[in-house]
Tab-separated table of C-alpha atoms in Angstrom:
chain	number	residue	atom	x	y	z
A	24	UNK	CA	38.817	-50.028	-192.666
A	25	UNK	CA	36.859	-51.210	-189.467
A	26	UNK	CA	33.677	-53.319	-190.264
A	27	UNK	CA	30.977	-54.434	-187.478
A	28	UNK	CA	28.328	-56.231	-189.699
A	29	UNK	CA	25.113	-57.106	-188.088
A	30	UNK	CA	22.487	-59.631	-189.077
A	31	UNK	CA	19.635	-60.010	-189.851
A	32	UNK	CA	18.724	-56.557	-190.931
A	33	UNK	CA	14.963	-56.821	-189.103
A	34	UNK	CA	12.621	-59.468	-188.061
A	35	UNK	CA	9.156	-60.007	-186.847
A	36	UNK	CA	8.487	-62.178	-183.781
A	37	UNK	CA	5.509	-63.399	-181.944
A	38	UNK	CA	5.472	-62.937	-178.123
A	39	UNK	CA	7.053	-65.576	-176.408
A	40	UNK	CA	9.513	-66.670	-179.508
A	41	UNK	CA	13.305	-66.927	-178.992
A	42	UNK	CA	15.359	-64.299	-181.038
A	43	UNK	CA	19.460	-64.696	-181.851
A	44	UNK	CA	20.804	-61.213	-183.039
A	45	UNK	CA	24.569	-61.582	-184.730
A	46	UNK	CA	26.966	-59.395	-185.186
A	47	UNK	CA	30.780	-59.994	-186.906
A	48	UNK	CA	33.747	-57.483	-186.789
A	49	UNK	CA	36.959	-56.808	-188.636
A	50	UNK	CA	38.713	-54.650	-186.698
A	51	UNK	CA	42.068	-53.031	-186.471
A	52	UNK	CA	42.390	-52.760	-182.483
A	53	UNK	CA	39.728	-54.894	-180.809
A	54	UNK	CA	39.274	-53.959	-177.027
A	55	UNK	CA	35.540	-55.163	-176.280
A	56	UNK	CA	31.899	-55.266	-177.933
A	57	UNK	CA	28.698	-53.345	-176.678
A	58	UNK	CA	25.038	-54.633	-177.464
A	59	UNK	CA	22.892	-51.575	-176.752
A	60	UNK	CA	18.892	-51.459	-177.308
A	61	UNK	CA	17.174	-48.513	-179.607
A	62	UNK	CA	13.704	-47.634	-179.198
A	63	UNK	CA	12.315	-44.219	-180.542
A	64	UNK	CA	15.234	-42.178	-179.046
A	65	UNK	CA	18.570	-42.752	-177.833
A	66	UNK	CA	20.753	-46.147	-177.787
A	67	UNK	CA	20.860	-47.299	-173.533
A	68	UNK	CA	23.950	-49.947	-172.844
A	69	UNK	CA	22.912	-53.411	-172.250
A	70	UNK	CA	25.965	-55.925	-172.423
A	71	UNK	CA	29.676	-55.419	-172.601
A	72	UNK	CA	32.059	-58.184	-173.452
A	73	UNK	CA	35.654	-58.473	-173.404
A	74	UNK	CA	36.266	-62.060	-173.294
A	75	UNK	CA	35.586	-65.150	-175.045
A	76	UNK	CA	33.248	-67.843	-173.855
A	77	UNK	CA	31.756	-65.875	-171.035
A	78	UNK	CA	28.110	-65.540	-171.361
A	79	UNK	CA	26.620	-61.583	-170.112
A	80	UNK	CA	23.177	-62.507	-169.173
A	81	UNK	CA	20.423	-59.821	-168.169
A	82	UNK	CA	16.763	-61.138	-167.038
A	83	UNK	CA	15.896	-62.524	-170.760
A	84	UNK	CA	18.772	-60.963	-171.977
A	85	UNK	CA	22.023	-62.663	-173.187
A	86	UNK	CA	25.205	-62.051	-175.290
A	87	UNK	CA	28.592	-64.191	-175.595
A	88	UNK	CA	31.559	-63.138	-177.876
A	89	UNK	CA	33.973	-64.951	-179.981
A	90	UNK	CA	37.221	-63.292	-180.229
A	91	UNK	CA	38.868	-66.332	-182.642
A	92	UNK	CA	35.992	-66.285	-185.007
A	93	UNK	CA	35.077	-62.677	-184.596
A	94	UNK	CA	31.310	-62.516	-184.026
A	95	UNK	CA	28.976	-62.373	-180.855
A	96	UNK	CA	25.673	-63.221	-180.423
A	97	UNK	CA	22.552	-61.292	-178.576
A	98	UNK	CA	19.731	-63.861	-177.225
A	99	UNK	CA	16.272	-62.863	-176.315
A	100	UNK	CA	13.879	-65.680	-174.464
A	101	UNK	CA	9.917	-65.164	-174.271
A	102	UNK	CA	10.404	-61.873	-175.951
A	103	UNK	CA	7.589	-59.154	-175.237
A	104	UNK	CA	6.427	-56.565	-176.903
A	105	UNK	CA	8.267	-54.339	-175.366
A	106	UNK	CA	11.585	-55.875	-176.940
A	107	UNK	CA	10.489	-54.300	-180.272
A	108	UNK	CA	13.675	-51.856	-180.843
A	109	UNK	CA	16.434	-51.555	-183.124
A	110	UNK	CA	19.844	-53.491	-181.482
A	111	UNK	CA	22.664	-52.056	-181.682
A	112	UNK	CA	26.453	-53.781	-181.981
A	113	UNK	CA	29.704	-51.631	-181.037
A	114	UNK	CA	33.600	-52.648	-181.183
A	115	UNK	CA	35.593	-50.438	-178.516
A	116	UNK	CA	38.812	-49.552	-181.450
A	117	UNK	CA	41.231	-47.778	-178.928
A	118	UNK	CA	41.229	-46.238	-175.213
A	119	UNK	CA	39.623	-43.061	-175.778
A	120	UNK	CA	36.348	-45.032	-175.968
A	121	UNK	CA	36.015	-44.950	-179.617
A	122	UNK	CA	32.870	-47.062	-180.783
A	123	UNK	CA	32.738	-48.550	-184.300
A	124	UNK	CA	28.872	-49.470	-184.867
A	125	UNK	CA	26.954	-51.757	-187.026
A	126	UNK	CA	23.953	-50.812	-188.847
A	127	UNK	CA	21.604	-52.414	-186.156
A	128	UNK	CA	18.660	-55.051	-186.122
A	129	UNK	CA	15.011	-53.978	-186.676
A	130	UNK	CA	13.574	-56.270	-184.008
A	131	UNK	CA	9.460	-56.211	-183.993
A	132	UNK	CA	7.518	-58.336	-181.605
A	133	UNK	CA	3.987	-58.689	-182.197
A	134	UNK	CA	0.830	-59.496	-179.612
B	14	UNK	CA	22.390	-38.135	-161.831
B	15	UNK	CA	21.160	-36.300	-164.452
B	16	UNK	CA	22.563	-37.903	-167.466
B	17	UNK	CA	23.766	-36.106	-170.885
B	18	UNK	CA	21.711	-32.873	-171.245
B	19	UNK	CA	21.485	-31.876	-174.913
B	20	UNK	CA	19.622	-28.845	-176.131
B	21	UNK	CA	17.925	-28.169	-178.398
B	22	UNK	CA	16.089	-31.213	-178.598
B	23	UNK	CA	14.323	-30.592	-181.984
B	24	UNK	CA	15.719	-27.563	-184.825
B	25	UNK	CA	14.438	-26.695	-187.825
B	26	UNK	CA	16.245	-24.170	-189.790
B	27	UNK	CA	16.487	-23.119	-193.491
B	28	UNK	CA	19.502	-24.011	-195.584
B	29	UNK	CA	22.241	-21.474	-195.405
B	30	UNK	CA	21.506	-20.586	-191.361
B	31	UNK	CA	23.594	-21.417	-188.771
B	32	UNK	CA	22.745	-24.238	-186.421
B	33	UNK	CA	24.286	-25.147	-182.694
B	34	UNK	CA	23.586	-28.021	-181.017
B	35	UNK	CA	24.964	-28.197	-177.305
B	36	UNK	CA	25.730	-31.020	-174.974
B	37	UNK	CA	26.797	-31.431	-170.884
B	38	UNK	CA	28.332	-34.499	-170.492
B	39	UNK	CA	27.698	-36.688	-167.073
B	40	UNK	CA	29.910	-34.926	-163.785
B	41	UNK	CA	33.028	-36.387	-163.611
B	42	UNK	CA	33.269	-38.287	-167.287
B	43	UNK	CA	36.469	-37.154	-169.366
B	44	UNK	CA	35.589	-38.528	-172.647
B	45	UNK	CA	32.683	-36.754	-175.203
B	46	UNK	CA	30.966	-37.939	-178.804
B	47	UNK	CA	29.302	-36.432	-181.266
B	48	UNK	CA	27.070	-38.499	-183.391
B	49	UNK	CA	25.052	-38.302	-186.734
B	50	UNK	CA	22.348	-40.820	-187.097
B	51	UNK	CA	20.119	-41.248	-190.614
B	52	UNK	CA	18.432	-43.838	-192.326
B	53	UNK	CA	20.697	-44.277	-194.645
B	54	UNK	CA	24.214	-44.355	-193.116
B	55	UNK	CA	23.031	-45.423	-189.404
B	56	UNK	CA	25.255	-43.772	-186.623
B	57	UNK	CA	27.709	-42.005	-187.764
B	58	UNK	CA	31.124	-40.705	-185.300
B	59	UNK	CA	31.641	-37.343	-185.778
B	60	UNK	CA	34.178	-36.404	-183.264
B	61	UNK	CA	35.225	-37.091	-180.161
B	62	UNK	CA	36.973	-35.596	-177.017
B	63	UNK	CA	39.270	-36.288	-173.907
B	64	UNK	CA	40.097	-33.848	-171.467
B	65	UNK	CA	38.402	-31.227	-173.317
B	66	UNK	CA	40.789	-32.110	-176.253
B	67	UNK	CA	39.809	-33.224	-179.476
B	68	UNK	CA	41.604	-36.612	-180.257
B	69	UNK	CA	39.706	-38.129	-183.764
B	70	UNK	CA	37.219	-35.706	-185.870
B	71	UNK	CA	38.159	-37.682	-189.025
B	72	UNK	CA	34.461	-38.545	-188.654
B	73	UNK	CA	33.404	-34.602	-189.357
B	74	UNK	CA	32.041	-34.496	-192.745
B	75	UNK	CA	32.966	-31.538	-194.404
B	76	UNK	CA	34.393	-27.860	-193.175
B	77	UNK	CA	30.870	-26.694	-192.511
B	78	UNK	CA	31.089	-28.963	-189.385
B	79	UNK	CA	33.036	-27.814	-186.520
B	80	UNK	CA	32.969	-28.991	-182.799
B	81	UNK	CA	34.316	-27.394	-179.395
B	82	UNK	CA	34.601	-28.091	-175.513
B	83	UNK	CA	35.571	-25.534	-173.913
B	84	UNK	CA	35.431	-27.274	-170.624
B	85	UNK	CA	34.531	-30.652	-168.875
B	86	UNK	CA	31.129	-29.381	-168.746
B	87	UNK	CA	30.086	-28.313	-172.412
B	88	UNK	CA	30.681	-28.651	-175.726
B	89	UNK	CA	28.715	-27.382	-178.649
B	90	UNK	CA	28.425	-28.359	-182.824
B	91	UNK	CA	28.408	-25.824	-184.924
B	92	UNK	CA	27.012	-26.441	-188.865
B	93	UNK	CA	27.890	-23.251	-190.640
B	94	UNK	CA	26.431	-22.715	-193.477
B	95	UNK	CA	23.375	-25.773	-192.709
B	96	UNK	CA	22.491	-27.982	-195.818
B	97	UNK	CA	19.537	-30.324	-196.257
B	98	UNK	CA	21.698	-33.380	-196.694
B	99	UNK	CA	22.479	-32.611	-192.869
B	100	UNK	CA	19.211	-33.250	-191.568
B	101	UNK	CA	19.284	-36.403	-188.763
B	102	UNK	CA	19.119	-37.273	-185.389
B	103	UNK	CA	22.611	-35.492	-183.437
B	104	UNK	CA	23.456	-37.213	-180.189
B	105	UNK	CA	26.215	-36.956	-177.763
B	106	UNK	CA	27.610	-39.499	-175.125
B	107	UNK	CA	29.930	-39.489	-172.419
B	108	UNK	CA	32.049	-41.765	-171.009
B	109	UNK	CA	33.923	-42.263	-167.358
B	110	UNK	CA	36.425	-44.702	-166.710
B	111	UNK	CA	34.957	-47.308	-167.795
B	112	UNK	CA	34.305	-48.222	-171.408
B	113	UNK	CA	30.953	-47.712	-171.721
B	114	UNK	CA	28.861	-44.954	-173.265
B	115	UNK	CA	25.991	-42.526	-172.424
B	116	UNK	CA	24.065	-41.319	-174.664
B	117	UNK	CA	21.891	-38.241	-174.549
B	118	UNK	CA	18.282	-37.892	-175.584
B	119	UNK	CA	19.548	-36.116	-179.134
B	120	UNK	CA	18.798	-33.308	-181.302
B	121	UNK	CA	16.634	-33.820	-184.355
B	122	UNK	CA	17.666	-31.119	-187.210
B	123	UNK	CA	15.519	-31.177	-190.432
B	124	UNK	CA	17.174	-28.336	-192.377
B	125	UNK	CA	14.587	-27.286	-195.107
């Protein structure tokens, strides 16, 4: 059975702190990851990654994947309060665009 | 562009009714997804579509659940009869060539 496990489950941050999302698969048919973002309505795509070693990077935004050990990573520098969202990790499993997701990260960023 | 268009965007209905939930996917995507999301079992795949055909509803919990597209432009969710277990948030996404997905704004159901 296909796994995407994400960790941790939530965490508070100050403004301005550093946070490192993971997220590990186990995966039948691996085609690429997804990172999307959560707030109080529907997921909105921020990173996908198909190859190993090359980092995705978006303003404060950043994700790299490694396809030998499995996992990627989602960075966010001098976070705001308007970071505070659930994250989201998807595997692509086959070429109809099926998405395999983990249970997300609880990210809260406080003043 | 207008992005997916979902409707109704909140339901509440008593057990035992009949609920629809409808979707239009973005213009010119070929590829649509039906998705449960709860606190308890996160987002959930329910079924999903290409070319109007459906390809995977292994995710489609039980017979009460049933899901059409009649064309590239529409496709409904049916939960016939509705149970309170079903309550959650129901979105849809599209996708084009490439691999990623668009999500709609979703449909919250709280079946009482």
């Amino acid at each position: 059975e296909d796994k995407v496990v994400q960790s941790p489950l939530s965490l508070v941050v100050h403004e301005g702190d550093t946070v490192t999302l993971n997220c590990s698969y186990e995966v039948t048919n691996f085609r690429s990851l997804l990172w999307y973002k959560q707030e109080k309505k529907a997921p909105t795509f921020l990173f996908m990654l198909t190859s190993s070693g090359i980092e995705k990077k978006s303003g404060r935004l950043s994700s790299i994947l490694d396809k030998k050990e499995l996992f990627s990573i989602l960075n966010i520098t001098a976070t705001q309060t308007g970071d505070s969202a659930v994250y989201l990790c998807a595997v692509l499993t086959d070429s109809w665009g099926k998405l395999q997701f983990g249970a997300g990260t609880q990210v809260v960023v406080t003043p | 562009d207008a992005g997916v268009i979902q409707s109704p965007r909140h339901e509440v209905t008593e057990m035992g009714q009949e609920v629809t939930l409808r979707c239009k996917p973005i213009s010119g995507h070929n590829s649509l997804f039906w998705y449960r999301q709860t606190m308890m079992r996160g987002l959930e795949l329910l079924i999903y579509f290409n070319n109007n055909v459906p390809i995977d509803d292994s995710g489609m919990p039980e017979d009460r659940f049933s899901a059409k597209m009649p064309n590239a432009s529409f496709s409904t969710l049916k939960i016939q009869p509705s149970e309170p277990r079903d309550s959650a948030v129901y979105f849809c996404a599209s996708r084009g060539d490439a691999d990623t997905q668009y999500f709609g704004p979703g449909t919250r159901l709280t079946v009482l």
